[in-house]
Coordinates of C-alpha atoms and ligand atoms in Angstrom, one line a residue:
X1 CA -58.9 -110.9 51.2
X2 CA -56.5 -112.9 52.7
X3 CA -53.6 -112.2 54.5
X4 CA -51.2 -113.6 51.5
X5 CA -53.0 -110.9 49.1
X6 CA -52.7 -108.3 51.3
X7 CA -48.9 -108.5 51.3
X8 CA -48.6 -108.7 48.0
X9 CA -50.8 -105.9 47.1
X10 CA -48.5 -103.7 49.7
X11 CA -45.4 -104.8 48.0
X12 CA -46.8 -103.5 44.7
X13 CA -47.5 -100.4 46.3
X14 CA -43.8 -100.2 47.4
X15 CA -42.5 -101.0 44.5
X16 CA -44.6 -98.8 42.5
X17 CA -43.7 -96.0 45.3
X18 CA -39.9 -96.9 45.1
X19 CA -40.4 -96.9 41.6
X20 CA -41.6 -93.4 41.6
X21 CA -38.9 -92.2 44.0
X22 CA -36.1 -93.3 41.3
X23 CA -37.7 -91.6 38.7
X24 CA -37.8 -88.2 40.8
X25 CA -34.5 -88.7 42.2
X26 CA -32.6 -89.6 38.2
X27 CA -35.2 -86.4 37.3
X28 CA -33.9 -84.0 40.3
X29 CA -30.0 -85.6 39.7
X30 CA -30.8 -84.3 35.6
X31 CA -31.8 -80.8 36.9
X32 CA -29.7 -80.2 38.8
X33 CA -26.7 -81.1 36.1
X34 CA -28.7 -78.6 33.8
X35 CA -28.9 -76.1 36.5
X36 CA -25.2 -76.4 36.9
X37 CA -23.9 -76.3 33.3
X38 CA -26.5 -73.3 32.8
X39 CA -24.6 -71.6 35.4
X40 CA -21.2 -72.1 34.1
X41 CA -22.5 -71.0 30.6
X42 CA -23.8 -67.8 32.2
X43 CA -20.7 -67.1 34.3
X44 CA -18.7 -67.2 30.8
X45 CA -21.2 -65.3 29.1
X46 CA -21.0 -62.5 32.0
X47 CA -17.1 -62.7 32.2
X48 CA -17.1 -62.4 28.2
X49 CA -19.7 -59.2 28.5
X50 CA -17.3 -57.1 31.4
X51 CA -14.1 -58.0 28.9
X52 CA -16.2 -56.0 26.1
X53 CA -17.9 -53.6 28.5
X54 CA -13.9 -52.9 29.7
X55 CA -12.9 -52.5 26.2
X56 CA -15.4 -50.1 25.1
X57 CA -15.0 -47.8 27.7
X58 CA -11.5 -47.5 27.2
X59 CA -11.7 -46.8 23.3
X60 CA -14.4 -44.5 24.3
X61 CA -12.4 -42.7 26.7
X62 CA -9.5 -43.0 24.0
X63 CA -11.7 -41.5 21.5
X64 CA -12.8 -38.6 23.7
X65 CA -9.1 -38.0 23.9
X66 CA -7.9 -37.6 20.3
X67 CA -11.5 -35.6 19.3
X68 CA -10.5 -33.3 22.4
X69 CA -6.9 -32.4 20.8
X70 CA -8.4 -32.2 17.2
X71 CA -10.8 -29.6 18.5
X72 CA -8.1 -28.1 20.5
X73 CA -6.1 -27.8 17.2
X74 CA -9.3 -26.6 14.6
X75 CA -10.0 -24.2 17.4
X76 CA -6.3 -23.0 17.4
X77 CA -5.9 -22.8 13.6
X78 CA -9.3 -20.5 13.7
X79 CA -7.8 -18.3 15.9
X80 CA -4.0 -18.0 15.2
X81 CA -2.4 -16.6 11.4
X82 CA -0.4 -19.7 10.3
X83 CA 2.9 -18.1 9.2
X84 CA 3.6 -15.8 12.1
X85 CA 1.9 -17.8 15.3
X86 CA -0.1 -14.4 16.6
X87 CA -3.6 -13.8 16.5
X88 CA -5.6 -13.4 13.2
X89 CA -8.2 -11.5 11.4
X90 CA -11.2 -13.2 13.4
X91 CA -9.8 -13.7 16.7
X92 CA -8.7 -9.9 16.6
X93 CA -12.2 -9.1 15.9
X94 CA -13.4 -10.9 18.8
X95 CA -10.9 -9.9 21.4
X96 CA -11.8 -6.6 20.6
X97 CA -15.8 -6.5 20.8
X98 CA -15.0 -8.6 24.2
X99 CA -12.5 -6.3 25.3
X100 CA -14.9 -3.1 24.2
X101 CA -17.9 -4.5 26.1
X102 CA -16.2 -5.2 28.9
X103 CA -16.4 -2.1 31.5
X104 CA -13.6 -2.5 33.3
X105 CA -11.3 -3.0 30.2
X106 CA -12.6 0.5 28.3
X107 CA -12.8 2.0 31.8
X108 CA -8.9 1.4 31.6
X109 CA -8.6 2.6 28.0
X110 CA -8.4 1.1 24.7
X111 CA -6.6 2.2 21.9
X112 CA -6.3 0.3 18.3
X113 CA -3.4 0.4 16.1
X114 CA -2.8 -0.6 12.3
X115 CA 0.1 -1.3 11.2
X116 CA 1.4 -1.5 7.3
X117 CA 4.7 -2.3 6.2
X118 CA 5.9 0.5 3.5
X119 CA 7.4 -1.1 0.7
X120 CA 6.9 -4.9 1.6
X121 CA 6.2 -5.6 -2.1
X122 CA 9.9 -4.0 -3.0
X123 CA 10.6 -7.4 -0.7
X124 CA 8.7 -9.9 -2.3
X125 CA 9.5 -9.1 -6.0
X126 CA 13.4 -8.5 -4.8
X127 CA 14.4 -11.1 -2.9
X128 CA 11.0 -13.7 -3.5
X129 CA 8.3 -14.9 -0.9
X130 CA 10.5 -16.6 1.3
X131 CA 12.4 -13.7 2.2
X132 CA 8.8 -11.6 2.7
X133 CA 7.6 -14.4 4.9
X134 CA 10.8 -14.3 7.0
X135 CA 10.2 -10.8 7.4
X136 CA 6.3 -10.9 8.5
X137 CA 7.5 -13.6 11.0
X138 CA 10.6 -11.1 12.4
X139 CA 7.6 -7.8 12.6
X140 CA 5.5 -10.4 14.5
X141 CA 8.4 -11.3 16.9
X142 CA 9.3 -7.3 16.9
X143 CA 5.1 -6.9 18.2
X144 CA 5.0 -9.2 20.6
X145 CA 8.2 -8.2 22.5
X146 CA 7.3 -4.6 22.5
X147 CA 3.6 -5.3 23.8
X148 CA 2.1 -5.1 27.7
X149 CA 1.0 -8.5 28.9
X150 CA -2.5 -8.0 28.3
X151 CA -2.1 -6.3 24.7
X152 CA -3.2 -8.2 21.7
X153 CA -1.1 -8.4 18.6
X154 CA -2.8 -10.0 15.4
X155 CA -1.7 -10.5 11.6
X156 CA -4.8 -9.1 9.5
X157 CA -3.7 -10.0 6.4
X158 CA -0.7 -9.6 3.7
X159 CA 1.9 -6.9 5.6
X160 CA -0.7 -5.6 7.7
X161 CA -0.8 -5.9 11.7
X162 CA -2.8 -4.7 14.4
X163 CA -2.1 -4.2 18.2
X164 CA -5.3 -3.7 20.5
X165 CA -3.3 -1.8 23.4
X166 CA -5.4 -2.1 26.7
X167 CA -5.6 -0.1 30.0
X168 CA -3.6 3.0 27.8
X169 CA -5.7 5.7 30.1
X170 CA -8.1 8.1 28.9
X171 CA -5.4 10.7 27.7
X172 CA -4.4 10.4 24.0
X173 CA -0.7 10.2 25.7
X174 CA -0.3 6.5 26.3
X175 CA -1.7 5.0 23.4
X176 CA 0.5 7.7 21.3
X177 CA 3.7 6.4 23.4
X178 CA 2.8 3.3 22.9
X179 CA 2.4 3.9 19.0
X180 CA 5.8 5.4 18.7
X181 CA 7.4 3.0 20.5
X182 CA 6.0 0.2 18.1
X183 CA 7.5 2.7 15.0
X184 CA 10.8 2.5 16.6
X185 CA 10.8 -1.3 17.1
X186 CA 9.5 -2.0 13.6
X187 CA 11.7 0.8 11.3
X188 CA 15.1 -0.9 11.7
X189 CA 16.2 -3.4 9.3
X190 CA 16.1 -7.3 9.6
X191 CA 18.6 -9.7 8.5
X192 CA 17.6 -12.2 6.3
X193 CA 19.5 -14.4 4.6
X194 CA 22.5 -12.9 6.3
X195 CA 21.8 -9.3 4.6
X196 CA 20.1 -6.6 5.8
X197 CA 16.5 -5.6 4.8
X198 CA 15.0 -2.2 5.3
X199 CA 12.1 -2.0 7.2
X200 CA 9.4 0.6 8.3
X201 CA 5.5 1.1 8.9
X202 CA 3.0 3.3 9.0
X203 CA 0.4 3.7 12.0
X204 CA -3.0 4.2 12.0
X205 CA -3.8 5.4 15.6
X206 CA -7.8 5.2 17.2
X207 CA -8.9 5.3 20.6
X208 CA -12.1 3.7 22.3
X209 CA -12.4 7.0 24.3
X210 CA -14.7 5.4 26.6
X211 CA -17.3 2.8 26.8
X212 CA -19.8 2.0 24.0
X213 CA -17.9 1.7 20.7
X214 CA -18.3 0.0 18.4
X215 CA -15.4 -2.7 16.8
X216 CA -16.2 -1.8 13.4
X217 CA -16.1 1.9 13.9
X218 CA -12.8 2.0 15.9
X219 CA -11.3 0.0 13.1
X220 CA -12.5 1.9 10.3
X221 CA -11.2 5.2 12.3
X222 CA -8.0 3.0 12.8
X223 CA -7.5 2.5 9.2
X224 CA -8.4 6.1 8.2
X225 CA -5.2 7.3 10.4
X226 CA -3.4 4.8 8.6
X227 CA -3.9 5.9 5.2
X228 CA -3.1 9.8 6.1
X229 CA 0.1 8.1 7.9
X230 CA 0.9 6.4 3.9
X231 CA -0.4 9.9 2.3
X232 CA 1.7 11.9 4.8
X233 CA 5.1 10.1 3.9
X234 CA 5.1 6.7 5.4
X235 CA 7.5 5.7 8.6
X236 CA 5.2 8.1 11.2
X237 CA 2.3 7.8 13.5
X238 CA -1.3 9.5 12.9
X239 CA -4.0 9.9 15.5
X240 CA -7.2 9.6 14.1
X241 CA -9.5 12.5 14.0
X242 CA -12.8 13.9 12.7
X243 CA -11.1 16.0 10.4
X244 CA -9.7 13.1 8.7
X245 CA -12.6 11.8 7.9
X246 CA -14.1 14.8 6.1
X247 CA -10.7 14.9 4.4
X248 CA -11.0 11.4 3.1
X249 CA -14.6 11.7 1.5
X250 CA -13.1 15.6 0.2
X251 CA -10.2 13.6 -1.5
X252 CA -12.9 10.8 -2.8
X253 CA -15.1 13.7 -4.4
X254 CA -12.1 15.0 -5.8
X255 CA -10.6 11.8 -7.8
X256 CA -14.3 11.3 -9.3
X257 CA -14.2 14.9 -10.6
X258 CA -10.7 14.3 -12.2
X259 CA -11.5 11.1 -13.4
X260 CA -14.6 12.7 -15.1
X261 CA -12.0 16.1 -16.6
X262 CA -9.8 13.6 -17.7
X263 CA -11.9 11.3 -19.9
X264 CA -14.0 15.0 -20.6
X265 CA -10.5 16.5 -21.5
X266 CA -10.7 19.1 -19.4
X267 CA -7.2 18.9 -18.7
X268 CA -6.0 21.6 -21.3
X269 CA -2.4 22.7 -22.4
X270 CA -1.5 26.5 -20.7
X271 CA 1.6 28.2 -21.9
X272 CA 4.4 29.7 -20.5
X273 CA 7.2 31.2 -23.0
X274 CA 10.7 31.3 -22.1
X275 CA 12.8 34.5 -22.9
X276 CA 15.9 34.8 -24.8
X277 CA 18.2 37.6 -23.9
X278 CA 20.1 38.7 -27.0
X279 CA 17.6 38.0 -29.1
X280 CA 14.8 39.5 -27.3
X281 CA 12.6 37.2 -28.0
X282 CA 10.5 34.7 -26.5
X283 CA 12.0 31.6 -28.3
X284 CA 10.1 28.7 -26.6
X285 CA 6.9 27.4 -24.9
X286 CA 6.3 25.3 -21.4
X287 CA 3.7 23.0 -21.7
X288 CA 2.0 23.4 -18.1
X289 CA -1.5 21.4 -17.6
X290 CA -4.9 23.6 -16.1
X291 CA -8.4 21.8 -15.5
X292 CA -10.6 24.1 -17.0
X293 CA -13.6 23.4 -14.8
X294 CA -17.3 23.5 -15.9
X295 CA -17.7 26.6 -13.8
X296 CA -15.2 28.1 -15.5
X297 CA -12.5 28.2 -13.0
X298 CA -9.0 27.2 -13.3
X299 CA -7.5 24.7 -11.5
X300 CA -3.4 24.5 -11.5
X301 CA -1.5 21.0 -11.3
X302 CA -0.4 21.1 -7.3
X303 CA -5.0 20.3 -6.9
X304 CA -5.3 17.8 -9.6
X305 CA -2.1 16.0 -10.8
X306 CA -1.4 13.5 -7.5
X307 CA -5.1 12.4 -8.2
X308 CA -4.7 11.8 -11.9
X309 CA -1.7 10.3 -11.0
X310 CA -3.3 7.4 -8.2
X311 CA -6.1 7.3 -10.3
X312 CA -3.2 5.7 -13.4
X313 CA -4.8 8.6 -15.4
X314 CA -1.8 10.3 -16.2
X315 CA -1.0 9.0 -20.0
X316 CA -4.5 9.2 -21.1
X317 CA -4.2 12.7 -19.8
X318 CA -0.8 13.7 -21.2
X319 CA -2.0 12.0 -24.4
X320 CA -5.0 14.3 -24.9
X321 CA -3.3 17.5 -23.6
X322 CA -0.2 17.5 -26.1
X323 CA -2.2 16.4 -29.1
X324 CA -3.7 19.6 -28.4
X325 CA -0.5 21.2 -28.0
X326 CA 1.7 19.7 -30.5
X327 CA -1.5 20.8 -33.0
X328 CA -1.0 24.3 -31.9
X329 CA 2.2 25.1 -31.4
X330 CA 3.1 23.0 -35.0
X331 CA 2.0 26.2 -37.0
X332 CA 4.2 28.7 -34.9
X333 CA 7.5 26.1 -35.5
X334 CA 6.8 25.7 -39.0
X335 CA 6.8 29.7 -40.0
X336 CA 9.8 30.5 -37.3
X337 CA 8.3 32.2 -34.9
X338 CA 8.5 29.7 -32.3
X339 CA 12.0 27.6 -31.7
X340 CA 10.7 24.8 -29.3
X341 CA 7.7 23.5 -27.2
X342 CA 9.2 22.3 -23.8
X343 CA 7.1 19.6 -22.3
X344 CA 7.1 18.0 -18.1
X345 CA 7.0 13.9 -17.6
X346 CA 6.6 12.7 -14.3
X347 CA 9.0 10.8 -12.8
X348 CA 6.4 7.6 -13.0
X349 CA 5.7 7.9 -16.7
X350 CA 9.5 8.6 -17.3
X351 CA 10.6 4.9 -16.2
X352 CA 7.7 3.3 -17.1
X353 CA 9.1 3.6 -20.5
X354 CA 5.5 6.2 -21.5
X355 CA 8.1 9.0 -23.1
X356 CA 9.9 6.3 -25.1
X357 CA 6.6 4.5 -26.7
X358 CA 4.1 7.4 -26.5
X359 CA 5.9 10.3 -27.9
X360 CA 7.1 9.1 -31.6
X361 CA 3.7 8.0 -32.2
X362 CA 2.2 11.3 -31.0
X363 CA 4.9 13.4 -32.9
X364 CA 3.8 11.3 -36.1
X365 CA 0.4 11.6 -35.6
X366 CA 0.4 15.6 -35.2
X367 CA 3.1 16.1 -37.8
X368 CA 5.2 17.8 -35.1
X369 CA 9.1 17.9 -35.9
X370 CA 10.9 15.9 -33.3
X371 CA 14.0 18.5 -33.0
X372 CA 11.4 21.1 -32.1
X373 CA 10.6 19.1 -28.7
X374 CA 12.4 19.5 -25.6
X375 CA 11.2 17.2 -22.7
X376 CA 11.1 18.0 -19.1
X377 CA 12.4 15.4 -16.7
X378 CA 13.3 16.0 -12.8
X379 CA 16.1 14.9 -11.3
X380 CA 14.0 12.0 -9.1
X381 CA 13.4 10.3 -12.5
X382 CA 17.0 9.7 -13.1
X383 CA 18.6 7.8 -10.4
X384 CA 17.0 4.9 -10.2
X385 CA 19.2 3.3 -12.5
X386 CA 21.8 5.5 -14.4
X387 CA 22.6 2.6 -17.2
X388 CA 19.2 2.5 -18.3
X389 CA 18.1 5.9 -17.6
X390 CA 20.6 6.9 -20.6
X391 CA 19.5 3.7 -22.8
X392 CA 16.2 5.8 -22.2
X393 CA 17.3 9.5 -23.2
X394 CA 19.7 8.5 -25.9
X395 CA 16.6 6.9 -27.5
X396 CA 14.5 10.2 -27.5
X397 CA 17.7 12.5 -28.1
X398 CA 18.7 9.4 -31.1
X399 CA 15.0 10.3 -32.6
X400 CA 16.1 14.4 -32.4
X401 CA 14.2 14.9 -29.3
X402 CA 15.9 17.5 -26.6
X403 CA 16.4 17.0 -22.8
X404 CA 16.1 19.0 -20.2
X405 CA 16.9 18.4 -16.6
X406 CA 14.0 20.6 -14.7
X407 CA 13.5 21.9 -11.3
X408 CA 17.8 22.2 -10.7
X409 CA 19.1 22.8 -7.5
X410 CA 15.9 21.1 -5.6
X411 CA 16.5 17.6 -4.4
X412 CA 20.6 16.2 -4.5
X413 CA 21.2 18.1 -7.7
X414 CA 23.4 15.9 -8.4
X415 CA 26.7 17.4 -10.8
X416 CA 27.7 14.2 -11.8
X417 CA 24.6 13.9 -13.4
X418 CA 25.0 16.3 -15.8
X419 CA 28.1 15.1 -17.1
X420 CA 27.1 11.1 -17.0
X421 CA 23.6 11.7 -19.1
X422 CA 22.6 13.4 -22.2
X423 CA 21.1 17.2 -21.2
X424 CA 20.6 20.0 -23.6
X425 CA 19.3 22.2 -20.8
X426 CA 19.3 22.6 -17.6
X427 CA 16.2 24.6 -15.3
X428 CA 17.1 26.3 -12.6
X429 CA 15.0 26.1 -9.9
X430 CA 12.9 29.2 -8.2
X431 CA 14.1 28.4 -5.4
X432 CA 17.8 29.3 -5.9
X433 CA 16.3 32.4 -7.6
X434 CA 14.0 34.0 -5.4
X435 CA 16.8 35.2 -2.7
X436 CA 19.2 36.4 -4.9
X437 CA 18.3 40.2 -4.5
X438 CA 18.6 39.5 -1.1
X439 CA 21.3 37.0 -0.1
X440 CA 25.0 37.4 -1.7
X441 CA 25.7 33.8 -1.2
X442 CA 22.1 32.5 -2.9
X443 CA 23.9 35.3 -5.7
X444 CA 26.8 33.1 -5.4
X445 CA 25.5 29.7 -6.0
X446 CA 23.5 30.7 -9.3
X447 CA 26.2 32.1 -10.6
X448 CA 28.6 29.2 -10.0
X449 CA 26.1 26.6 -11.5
X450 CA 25.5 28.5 -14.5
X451 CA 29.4 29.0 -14.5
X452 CA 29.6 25.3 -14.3
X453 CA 26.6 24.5 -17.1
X454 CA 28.8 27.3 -19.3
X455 CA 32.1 24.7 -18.8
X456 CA 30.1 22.0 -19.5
X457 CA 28.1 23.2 -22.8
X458 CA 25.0 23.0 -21.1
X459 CA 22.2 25.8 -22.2
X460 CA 20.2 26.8 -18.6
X461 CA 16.6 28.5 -18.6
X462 CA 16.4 30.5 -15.1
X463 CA 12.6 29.4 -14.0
X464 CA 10.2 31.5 -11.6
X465 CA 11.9 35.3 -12.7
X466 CA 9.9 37.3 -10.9
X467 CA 11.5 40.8 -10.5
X468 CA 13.5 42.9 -12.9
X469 CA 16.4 43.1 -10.5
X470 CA 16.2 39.0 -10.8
X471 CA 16.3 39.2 -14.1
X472 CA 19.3 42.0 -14.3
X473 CA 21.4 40.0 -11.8
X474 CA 20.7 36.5 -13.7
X475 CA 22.0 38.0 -16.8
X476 CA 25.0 39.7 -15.8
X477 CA 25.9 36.4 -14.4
X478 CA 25.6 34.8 -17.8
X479 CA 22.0 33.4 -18.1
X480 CA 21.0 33.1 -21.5
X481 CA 17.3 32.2 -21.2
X482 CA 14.8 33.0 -18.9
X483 CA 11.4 31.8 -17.7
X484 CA 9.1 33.3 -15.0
X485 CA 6.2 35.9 -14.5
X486 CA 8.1 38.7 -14.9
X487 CA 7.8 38.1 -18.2
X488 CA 4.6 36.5 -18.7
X489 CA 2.6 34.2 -16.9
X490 CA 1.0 31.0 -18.2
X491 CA -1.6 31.5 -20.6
X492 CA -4.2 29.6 -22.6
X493 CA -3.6 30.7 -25.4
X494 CA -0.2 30.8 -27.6
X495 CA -1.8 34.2 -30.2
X496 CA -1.0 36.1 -26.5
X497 CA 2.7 36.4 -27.8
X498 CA 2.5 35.5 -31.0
X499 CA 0.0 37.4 -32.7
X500 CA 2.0 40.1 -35.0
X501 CA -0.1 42.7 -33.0
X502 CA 0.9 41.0 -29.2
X503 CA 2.9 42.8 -27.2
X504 CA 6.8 42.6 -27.4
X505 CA 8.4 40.9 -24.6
X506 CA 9.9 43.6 -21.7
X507 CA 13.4 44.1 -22.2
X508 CA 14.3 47.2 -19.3
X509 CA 16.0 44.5 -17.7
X510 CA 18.7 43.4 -20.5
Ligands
C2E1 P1 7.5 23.1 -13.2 O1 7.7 22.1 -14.3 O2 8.6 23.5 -12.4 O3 6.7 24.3 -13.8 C1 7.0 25.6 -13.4 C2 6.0 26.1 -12.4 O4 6.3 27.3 -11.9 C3 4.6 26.2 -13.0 O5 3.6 25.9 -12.0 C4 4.6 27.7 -13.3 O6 3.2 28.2 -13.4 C5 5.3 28.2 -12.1 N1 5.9 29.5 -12.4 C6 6.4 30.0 -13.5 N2 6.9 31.3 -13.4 C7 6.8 31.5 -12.0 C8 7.2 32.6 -11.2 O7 7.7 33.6 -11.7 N3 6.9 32.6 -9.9 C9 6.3 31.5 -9.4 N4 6.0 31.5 -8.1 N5 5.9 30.4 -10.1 C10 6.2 30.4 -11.4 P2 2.4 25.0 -12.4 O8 1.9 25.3 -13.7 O9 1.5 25.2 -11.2 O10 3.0 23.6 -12.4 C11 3.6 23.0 -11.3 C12 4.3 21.7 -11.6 O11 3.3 20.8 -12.1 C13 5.3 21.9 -12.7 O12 6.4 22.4 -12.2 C14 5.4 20.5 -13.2 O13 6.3 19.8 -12.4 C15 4.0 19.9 -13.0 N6 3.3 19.9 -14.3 C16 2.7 21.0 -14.9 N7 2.2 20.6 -16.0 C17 2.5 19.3 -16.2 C18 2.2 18.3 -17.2 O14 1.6 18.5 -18.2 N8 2.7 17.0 -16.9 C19 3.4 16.7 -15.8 N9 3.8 15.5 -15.7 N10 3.6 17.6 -14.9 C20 3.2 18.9 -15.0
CA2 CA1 9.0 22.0 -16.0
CA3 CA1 10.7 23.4 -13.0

């Protein structure tokens, strides 16, 4: 090869070479432009990702926020009574098994009290819900501010409260304070709606006494007090004891036994006559209810009647004792020998309109007359509203009923009375009889209201004669009629007087 070939066969090499080199440089250039765009695309992709990432967290943290508050607020409404702001049913409940199972807390003493308004219905259907809810949230206030820091004070439910008093000591003394000072705070009145609303309670007192009770005990003890606190007259404070409970499941044995002598009509009519002095005879009968037991005792009203009473027994009783009666006493009426059958309402029965529906029916049914019947009301019965009291007797006296006002001289015995209602007789209570051997001014007072029942043409039947003396000094004072063991005592049955063999009536005493 030649000189000439050899240069051209380099300078195809070079250019080949050079060639090469342009390719890899246009191919390096074009990467790297990728490379570069590539980046930029990431950077934005990144910067786009910590924008979001940013954004999350805070609606995350935002979120965290409002669930925080809403369980704030569920766990609130769980634990606090809407209306009155204090603690309720389920949070009591738990304070207390805390507080019970804590040593140092029953080391301290715990007491737990129960509270019940008296009356708080009277409230509601008087002056409507609002007014009652006004009043819940003014005996809530009344708690709170009367409290220790440390006490808890919850609304269990309708008008009832509860205090758990802590660190009251181991003697009965400071939860019993403590208790009375809550009465005192509670039984004033509140003003609502700019007028003044009574207001009391009852307390139901029971104390841990030491560690290891129970919740559920101490509250059922708690609630024991408080229902002999409502038996015992409302407005006070009972402690619980033992006894109390015994008393309760007596008092439960007893209102199954009288609901089973009522619906048995065991309840039966006793007599009682009542004495006429110029006559000498006995002239009329009291109707006065005995539950004639299986075992053949006798039971008289003062150990059955409240029970019949709670138990909303007392018409179906009544109903099934004067049938009886008004069935044998109608024979003695129609042939003369008997003037009138004197029967006793309760005060309940009386308003609740029982006399005014019950009675005519009952009178038909038996074929009892009407003018023979003299009812027995007590003064209590009467004053709840005086208008419609005498709408009431006027309809039994319009129908030839009689009325008589019984057990005078207990309660306001109230004068006015007399002259603003109906009456055609008037009982005279034992109690203004029994010292009048005794006391000249007891002397005095019978004889100036049977002075008084003279003036005003009202007939009055001296009740619980026990003594001759009594009976002397009653009718030298002007008493016409008389009633009482010193003549007879109640009996069964009505042949004890008024057989034509039975024994006259006493008359030494005339
Ligand atoms: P009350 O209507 O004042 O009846 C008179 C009570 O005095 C009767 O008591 C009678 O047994 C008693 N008694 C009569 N004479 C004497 C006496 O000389 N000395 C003494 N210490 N007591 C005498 P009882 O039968 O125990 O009745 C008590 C109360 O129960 C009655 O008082 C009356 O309020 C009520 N009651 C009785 N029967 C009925 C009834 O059928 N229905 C209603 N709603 N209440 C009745
Ligand atoms: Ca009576
Ligand atoms: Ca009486």
């Amino acid at each position: 090869m030649n000189s000439a070939d050899s240069s051209l066969l380099l300078a195809d090499r070079l250019r080949r070479v050079e060639s090469r080199q342009d390719r890899e440089r246009r191919a390096r250039i074009e990467a790297e432009r990728l490379l570069e765009s590539k980046s930029l695309e990431l950077y934005e992709a990144n910067l786009a990702l910590s924008a979001l990432a940013a954004d999350l967290e805070r609606r995350v943290e935002e979120r965290t926020r409002e669930l925080s508050v809403e369980r704030q607020r569920a766990l609130q409404l769980a634990e606090v009574d809407a209306l009155t702001g204090i603690a309720n049913r389920a949070s009591f409940a738990h304070r207390l098994t805390d507080l019970l199972a804590d040593p140092q807390a029953s080391a301290q003493g715990i007491a737990v009290l129960l509270i019940d308004l008296d009356d708080f219905k009277t409230v509601n259907d008087t002056l409507g819900h609002a007014a009652g809810d006004t009043l819940l949230i003014e005996v809530a206030r009344r708690l709170v501010d009367t409290v220790r820091p440390g006490d808890v004070v919850a609304r269990l439910g309708g008008d009832e409260f509860a205090v758990i008093a802590c660190a009251v000591g181991s003697a009965r003394q400071g939860a019993v304070v403590m208790a009375h000072r809550l009465l005192r705070a509670l039984c004033r009145p509140a003003t609502i709606d700019a007028r003044l609303v009574p207001c009391s309670c009852s307390i139901g007192l029971a104390e841990a006494g030491g560690p290891g009770r129970n919740a559920d005990e101490l509250l059922r003890d708690a609630d024991l007090a408080l229902y002999a606190s409502k038996r015992g007259g409302r407005e006070r404070v009972t402690s619980f004891e033992v006894a109390l409970r015994a008393e309760l499941e007596q008092r439960a044995a007893l209102e199954a036994e009288v609901r089973h002598a009522v619906v048995d009509k065991q309840i039966e009519p006793w007599y009682q006559p009542i004495m006429h002095r110029s006559s000498g005879r006995f002239v009329g009968v009291e109707v006065l209810a005995r539950w004639h037991r299986p075992d053949g005792k006798v039971r008289a009203p003062a150990d059955f009647l409240d029970a019949v009473e709670v138990l909303g027994l007392l018409d179906t009783m009544m109903e099934n004792m004067l049938q009886r009666a008004l069935r044998e006493a109608g024979p003695l009426i129609a042939d003369g020998s008997l003037e009138y059958l004197s029967i006793n309402v309760s005060p309940s029965q009386f308003n609740q309109g029982w006399a005014l529906n019950r009675l005519p029916a009952l009178l038909a049914e038996t074929g009892f007359p009407a003018s023979a019947l003299v009812v027995e009301i007590t003064e209590t019965a009467l004053l709840q509203d005086i208008d419609r009291t005498r709408t009431m007797l006027s309809a039994l006296t319009d129908r030839g009923m009689r009325i008589a006002l019984d057990d005078f001289g207990v309660g306001y015995s109230n004068f006015s009375l007399l002259r603003q209602l109906p009456f055609d007789l008037l009982k005279l209570d034992r109690s203004l009889i029994c010292d009048i051997e005794t006391d000249k001014d007891a002397l005095a007072l019978a004889e100036c209201i049977l002075n008084l029942a003279v003036r005003l043409r009202i007939k009055v039947v001296a009740e619980g004669v026990e003594t001759q003396q009594q009976a002397a000094l009653l009718a030298a004072g002007g008493c016409a009629t008389m009633q009482g063991y010193w003549f007879a005592r109640p009996q069964r049955d009505l042949s004890t007087w008024f057989a034509p063999d039975a024994d006259p009536p006493p008359r030494a005493w005339a």
